[in-house]
Tab-separated table of C-alpha atoms and ligand atoms in Angstrom:
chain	number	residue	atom	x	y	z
A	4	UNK	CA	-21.418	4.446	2.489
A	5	UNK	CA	-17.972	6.302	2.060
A	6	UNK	CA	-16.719	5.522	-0.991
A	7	UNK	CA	-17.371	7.125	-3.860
A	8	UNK	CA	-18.407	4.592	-6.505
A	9	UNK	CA	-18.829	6.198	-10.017
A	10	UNK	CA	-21.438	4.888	-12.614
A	11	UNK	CA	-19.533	3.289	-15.382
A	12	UNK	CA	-21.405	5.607	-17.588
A	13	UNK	CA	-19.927	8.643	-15.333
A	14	UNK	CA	-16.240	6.968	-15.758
A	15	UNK	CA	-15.828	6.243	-19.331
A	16	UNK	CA	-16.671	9.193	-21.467
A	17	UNK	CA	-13.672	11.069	-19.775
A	18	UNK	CA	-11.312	8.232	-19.385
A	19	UNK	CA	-11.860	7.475	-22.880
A	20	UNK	CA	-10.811	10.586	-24.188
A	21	UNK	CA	-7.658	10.836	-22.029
A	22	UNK	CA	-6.967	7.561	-23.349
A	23	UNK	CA	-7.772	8.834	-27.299
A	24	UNK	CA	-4.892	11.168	-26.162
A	25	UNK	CA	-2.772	9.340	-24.881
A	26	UNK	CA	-2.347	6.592	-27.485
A	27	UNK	CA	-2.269	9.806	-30.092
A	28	UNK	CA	0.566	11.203	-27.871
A	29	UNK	CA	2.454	7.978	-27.482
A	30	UNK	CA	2.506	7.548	-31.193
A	31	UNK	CA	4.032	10.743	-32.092
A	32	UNK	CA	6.795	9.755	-29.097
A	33	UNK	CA	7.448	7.145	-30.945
A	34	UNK	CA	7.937	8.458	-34.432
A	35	UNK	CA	9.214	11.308	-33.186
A	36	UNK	CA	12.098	9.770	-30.540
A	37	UNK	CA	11.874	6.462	-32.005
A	38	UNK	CA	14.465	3.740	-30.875
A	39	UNK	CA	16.226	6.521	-28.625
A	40	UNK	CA	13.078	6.774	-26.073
A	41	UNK	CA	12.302	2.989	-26.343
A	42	UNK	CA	9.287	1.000	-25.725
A	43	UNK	CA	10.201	0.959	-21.855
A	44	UNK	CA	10.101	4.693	-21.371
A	45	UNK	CA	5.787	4.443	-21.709
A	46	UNK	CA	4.041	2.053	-19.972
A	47	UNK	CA	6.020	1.062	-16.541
A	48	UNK	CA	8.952	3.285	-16.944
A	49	UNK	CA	12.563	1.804	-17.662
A	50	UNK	CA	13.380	0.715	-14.269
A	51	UNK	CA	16.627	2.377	-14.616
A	52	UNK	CA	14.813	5.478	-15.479
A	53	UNK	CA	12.293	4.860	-12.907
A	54	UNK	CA	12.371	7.832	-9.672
A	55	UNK	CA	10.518	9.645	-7.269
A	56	UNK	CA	8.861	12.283	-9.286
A	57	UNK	CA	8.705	10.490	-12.890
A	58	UNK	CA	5.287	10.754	-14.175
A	59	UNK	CA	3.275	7.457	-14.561
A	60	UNK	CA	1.506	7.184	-18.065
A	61	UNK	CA	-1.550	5.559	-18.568
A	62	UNK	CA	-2.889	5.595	-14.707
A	63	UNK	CA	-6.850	4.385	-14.905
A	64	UNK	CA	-9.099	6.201	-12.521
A	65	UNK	CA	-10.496	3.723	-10.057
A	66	UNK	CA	-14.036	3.522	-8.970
A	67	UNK	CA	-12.776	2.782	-5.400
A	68	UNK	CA	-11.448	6.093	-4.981
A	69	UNK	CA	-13.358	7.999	-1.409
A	70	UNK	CA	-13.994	11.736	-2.448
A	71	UNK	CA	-12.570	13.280	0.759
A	72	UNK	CA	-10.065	15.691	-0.546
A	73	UNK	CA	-6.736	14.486	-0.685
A	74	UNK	CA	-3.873	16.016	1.687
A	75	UNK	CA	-1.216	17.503	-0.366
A	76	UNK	CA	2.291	16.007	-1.473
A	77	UNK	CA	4.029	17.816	1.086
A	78	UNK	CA	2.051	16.623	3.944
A	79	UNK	CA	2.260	12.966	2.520
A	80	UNK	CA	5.592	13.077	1.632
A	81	UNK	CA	7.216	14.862	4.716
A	82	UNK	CA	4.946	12.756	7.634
A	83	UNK	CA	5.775	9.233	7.120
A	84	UNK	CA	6.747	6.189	9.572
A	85	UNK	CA	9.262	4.158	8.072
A	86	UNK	CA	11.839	2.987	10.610
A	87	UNK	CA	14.260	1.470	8.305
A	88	UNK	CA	15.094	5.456	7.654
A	89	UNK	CA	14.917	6.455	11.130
A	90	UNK	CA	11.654	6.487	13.934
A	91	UNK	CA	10.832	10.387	14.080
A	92	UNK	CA	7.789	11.409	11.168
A	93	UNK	CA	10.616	13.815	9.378
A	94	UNK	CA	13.635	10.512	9.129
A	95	UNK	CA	12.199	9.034	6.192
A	96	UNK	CA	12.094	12.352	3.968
A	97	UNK	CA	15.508	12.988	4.761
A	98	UNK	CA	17.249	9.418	5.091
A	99	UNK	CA	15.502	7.730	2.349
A	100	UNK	CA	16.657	10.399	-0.229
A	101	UNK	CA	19.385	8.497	-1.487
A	102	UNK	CA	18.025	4.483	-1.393
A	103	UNK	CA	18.375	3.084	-4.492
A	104	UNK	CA	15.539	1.166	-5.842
A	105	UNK	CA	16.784	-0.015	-9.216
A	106	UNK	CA	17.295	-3.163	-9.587
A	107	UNK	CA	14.460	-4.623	-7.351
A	108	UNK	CA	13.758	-8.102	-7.481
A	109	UNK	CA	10.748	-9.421	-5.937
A	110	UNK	CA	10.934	-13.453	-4.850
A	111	UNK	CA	7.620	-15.280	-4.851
A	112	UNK	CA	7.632	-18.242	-2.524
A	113	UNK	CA	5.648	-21.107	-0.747
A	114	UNK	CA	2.271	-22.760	-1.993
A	115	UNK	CA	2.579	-21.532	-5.210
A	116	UNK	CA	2.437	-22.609	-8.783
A	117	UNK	CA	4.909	-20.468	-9.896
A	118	UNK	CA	7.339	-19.553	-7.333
A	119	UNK	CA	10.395	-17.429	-9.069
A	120	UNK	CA	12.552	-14.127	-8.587
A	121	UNK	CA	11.109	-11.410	-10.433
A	122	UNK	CA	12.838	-8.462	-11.644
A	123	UNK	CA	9.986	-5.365	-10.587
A	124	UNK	CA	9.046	-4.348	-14.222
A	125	UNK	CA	8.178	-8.278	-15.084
A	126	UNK	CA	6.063	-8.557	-11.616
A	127	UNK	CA	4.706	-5.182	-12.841
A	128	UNK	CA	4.211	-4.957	-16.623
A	129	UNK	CA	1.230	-7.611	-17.396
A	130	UNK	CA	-1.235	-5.484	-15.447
A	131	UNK	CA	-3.083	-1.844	-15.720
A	132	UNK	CA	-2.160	1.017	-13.382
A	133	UNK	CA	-5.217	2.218	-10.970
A	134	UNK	CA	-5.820	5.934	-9.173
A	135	UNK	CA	-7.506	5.066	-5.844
A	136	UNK	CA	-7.675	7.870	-3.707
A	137	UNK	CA	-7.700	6.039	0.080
A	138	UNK	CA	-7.598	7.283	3.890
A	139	UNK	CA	-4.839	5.682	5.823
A	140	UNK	CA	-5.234	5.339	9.620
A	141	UNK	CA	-2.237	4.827	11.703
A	142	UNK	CA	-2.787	2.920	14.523
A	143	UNK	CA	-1.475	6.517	16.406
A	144	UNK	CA	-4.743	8.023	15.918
A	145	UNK	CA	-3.858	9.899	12.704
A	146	UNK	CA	-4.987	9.988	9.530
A	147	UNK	CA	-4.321	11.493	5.639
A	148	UNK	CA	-6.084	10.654	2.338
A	149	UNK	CA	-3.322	9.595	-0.179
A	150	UNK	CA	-4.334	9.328	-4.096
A	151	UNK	CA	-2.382	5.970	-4.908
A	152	UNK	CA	-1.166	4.511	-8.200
A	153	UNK	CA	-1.173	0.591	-7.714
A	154	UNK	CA	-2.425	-2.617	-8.747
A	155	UNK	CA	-5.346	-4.667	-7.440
A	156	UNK	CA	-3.313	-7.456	-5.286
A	157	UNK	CA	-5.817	-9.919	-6.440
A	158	UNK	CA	-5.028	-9.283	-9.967
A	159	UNK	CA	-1.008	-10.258	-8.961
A	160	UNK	CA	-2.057	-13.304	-6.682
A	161	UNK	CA	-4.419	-14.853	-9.913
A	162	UNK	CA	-1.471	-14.484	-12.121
A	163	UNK	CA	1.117	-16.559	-9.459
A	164	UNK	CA	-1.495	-19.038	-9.018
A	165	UNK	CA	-1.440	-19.951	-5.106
A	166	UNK	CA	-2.123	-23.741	-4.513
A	167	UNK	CA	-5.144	-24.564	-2.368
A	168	UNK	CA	-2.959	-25.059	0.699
A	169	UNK	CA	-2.066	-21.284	0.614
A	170	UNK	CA	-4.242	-19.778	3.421
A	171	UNK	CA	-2.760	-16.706	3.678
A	172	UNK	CA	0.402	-14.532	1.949
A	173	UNK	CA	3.365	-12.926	3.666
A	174	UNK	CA	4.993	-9.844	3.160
A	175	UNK	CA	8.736	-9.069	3.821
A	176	UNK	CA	10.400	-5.770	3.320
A	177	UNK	CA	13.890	-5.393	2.334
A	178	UNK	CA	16.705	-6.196	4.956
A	179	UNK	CA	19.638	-4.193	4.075
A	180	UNK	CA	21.059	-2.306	6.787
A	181	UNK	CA	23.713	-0.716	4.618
A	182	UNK	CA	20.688	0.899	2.422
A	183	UNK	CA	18.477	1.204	5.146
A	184	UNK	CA	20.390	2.743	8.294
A	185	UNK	CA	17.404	2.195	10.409
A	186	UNK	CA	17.848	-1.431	10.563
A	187	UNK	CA	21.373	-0.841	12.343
A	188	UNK	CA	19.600	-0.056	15.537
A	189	UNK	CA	17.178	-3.064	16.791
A	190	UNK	CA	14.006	-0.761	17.485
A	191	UNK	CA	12.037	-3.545	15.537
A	192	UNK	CA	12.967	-7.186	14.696
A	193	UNK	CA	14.143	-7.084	10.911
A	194	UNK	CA	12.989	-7.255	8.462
A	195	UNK	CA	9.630	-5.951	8.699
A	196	UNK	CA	7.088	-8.607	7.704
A	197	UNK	CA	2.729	-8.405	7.289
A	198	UNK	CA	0.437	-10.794	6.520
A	199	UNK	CA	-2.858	-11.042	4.480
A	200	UNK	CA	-5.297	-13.847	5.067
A	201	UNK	CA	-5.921	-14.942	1.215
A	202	UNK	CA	-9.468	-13.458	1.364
A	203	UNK	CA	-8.521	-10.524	2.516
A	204	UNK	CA	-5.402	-10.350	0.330
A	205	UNK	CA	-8.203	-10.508	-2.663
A	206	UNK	CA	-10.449	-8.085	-2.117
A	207	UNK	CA	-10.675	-5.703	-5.009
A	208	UNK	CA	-9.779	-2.835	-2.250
A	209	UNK	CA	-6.061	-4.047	-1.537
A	210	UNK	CA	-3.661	-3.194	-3.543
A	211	UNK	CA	-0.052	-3.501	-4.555
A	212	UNK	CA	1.126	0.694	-5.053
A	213	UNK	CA	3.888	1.925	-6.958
A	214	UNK	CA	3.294	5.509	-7.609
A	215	UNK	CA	1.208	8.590	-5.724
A	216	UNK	CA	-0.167	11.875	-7.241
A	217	UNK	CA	1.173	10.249	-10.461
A	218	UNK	CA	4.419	9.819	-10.369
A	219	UNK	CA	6.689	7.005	-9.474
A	220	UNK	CA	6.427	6.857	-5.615
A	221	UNK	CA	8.828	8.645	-3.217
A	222	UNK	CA	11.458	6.530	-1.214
A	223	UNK	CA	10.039	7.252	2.202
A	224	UNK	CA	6.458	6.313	1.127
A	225	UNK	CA	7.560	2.557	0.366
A	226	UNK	CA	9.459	2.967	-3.005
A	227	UNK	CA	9.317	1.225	-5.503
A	228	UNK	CA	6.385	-1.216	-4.396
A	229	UNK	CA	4.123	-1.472	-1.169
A	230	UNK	CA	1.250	-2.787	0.200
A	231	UNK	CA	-2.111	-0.873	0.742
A	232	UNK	CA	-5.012	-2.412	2.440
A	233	UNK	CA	-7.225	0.677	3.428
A	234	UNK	CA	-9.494	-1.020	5.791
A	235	UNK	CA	-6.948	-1.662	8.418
A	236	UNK	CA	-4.440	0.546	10.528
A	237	UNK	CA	-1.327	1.716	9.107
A	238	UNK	CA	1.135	-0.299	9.946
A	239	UNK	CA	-0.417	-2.885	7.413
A	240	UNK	CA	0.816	-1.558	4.906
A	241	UNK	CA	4.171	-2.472	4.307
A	242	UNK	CA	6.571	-1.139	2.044
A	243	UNK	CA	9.748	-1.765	-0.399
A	244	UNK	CA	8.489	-5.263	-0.554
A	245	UNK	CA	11.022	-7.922	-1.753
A	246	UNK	CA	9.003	-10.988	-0.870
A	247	UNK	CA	5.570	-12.806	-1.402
A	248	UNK	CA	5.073	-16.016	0.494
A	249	UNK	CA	1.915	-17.856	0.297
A	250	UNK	CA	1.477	-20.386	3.599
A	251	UNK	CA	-0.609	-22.844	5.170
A	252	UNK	CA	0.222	-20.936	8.890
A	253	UNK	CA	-0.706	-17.453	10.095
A	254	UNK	CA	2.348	-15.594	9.823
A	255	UNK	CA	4.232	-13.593	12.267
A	256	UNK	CA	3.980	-10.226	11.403
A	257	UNK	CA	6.591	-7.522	12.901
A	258	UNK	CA	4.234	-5.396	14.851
A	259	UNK	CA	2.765	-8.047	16.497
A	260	UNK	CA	5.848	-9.513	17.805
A	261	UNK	CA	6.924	-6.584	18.915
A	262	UNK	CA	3.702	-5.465	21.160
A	263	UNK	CA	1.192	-8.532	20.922
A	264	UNK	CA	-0.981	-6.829	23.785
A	265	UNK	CA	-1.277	-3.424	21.819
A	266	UNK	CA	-1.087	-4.593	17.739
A	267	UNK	CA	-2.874	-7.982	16.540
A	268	UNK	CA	-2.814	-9.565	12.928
A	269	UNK	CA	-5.693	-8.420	11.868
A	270	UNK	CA	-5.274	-4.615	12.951
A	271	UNK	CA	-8.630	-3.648	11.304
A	272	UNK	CA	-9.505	-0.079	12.023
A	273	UNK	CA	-12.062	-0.099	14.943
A	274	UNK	CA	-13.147	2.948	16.828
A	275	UNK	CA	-14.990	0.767	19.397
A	276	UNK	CA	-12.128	-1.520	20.656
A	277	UNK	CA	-8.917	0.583	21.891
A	278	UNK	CA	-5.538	0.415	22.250
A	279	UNK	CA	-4.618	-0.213	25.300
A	280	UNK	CA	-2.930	3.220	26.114
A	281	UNK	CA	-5.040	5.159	23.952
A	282	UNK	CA	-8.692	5.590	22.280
A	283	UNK	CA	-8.697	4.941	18.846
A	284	UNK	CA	-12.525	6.737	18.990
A	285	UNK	CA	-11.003	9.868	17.002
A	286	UNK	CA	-7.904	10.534	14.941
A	287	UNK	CA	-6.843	13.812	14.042
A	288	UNK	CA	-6.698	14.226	9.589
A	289	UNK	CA	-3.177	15.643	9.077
A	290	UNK	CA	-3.789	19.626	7.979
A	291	UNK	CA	-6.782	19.897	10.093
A	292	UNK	CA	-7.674	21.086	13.707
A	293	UNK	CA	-10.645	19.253	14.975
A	294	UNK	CA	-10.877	15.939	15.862
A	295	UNK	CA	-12.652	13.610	13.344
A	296	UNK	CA	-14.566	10.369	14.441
A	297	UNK	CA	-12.394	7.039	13.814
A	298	UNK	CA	-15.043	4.718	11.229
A	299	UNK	CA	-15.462	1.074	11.485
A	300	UNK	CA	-13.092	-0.290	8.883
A	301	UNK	CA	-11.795	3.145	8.343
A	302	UNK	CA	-15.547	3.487	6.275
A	303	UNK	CA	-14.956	0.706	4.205
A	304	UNK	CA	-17.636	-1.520	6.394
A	305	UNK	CA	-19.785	-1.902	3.945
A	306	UNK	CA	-17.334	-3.360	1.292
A	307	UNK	CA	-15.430	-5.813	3.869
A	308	UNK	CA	-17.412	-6.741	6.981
A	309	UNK	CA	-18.536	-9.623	5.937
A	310	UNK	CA	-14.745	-11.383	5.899
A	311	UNK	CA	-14.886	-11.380	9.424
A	312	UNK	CA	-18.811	-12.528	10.031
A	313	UNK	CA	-18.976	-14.003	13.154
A	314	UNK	CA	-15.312	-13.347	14.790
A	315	UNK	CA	-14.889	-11.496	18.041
A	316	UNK	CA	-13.142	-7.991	16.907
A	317	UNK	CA	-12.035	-7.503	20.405
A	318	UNK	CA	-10.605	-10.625	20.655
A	319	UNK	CA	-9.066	-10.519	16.545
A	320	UNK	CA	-7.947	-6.516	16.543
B	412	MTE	N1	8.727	-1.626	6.022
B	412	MTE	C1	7.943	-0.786	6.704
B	412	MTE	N2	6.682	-0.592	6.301
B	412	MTE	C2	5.880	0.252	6.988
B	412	MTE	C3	6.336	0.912	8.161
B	412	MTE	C4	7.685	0.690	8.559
B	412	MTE	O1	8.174	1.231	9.565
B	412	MTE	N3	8.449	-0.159	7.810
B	412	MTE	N4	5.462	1.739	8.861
B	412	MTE	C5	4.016	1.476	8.705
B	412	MTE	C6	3.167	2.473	9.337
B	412	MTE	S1	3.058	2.436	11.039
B	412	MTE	C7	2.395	3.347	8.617
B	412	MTE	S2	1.289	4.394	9.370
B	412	MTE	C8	2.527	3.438	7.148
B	412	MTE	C9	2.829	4.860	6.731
B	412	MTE	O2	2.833	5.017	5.334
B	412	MTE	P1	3.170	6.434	4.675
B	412	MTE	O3	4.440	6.936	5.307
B	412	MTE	O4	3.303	6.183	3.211
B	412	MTE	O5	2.009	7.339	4.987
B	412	MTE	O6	3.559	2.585	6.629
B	412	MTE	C10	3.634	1.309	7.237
B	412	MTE	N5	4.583	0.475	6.534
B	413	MO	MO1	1.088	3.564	11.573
């Protein structure tokens, strides 16, 4: 097994104390700045105050977290596929700079309890912030290891209450092609849409991510709020998410449309089944020279193999 799970004896001694000062800090904030720094400056930042770089307080290290090392900021920051901002690795750094992510407003739809428009601190604010550390495999045969900040999905999904019709939840990423200048050009139907079945879409593994290293997350990595589901390729996990739909239906998801011979809905990492112009055996870690071997699952087998007992992989990739 891959991950690295930590006793809960091994987690809390340290956490604790962090915590002990943290809650000492955050009172002397608030004596000290009082009304002028505001409640909304500590937890979940302001959301007007909320940008790449801001540091996120009160992040809980996650059990989940894999111990390979984690690439750097620079590597994860300046390598990114994100065609709303353009389809070369470098577009996204560069074109994303300026997208504004305050307001966001995230509508929950479908076979739902509670379907509503939430503004992003509301959708946000009821739950803990994690640290999972995670590899991400692009279906391109690459790979990094990118310490998140995020949510456990399931935690979200309890709260909204899906009725027993939902059978899985769809994802839709903002359509704006005045923000997003990669949606003027037709290289992919917009807006990008994914799909979770609901079992899948509650494993403790997949999460909802708002941050990285820390800090509020960067534009090109998905600002302010994307998907991560570890276990499967890259293109997965989608990003500035505006939309939660839970439906009865599989759901068309963008990648799939636009290649259904090369990229299915389920897109679980799988070095034995290929892509039809390539092996996805190996991928090559960003910042390193040799080859590494591709792992079922992306070496999270043992946590969720059994969601798919007894379906062809070949025939579901
Ligand atoms: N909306 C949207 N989400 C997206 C993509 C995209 O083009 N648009 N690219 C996907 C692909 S192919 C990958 S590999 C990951 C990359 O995430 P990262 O840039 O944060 O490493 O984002 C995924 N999410
Ligand atoms: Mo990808």
């Amino acid at each position: 097994m891959l991950i690295h799970v930590r006793k809960t004896s091994e987690v809390q001694s340290s956490e604790i104390t962090d915590r002990r000062v943290y809650e000492a800090r955050r009172k002397f904030l608030q004596t000290a700045a009082g009304a002028a720094l505001g409640a909304a400056g500590i937890s979940w930042l302001g959301m007007s105050d909320a940008h790449a770089g801001t540091k996120l307080n009160n992040v809980v290290k996650s059990r989940y977290s894999t111990n390979d090392p984690p690439n750097t900021l620079q590597d994860i920051t300046s390598y990114n596929n994100f065609y709303e901002f353009g389809v070369d690795k470098e577009d996204p750094a560069q074109m994303a700079k300026d997208f504004v992510t305050t307001p966001w407003s995230i509508a929950v739809e479908g076979e739902v309890a509670k379907p509503a428009v939430y503004q992003l601190e509301d959708f946000i604010k009821p739950h803990a912030l994690e640290e999972r550390i995670y590899r991400l495999r692009c279906v391109e045969a690459w790979s990094m290891v990118i310490p998140w900040v995020g949510i456990p999905l399931a935690d979200i999904i309890k709260r909204l209450q899906p009725t027993s019709k939902a059978k899985y939840v769809e994802f839709v990423t903002l359509h704006d092609p005045a923000r997003m200048p990669g949606q003027k050009r037709s290289v992919l139907p917009w807006p990008y849409r994914e799909g979770l079945r609901m079992d899948e879409a509650m494993h403790p593994l997949a999460i909802l991510a708002v941050g990285l290293y820390g800090e509020v997350l960067p534009n090109q990595n998905g600002a302010p709020i994307r998907l991560v589901v570890p276990w499967k390729y890259g293109f997965k996990n989608i990003k500035s998410i505006v939309k939660l739909r839970f439906v009865e239906q599989q759901p068309a998801t963008t990648w799939a449309v636009q290649g259904p011979r090369e990229y299915g809905f389920y897109a679980n990492v799988n070095p034995e089944v290929d892509h039809p112009r390539w092996t996805q055996s190996k991928e090559r870690r960003i910042g390193e020279f040799l080859k590494r071997k591709t792992l079922k699952f992306n070496g999270y087998a043992e946590e969720v193999a059994s969601l798919y007992a007894g379906m062809d992989l070949a025939k579901f990739y």
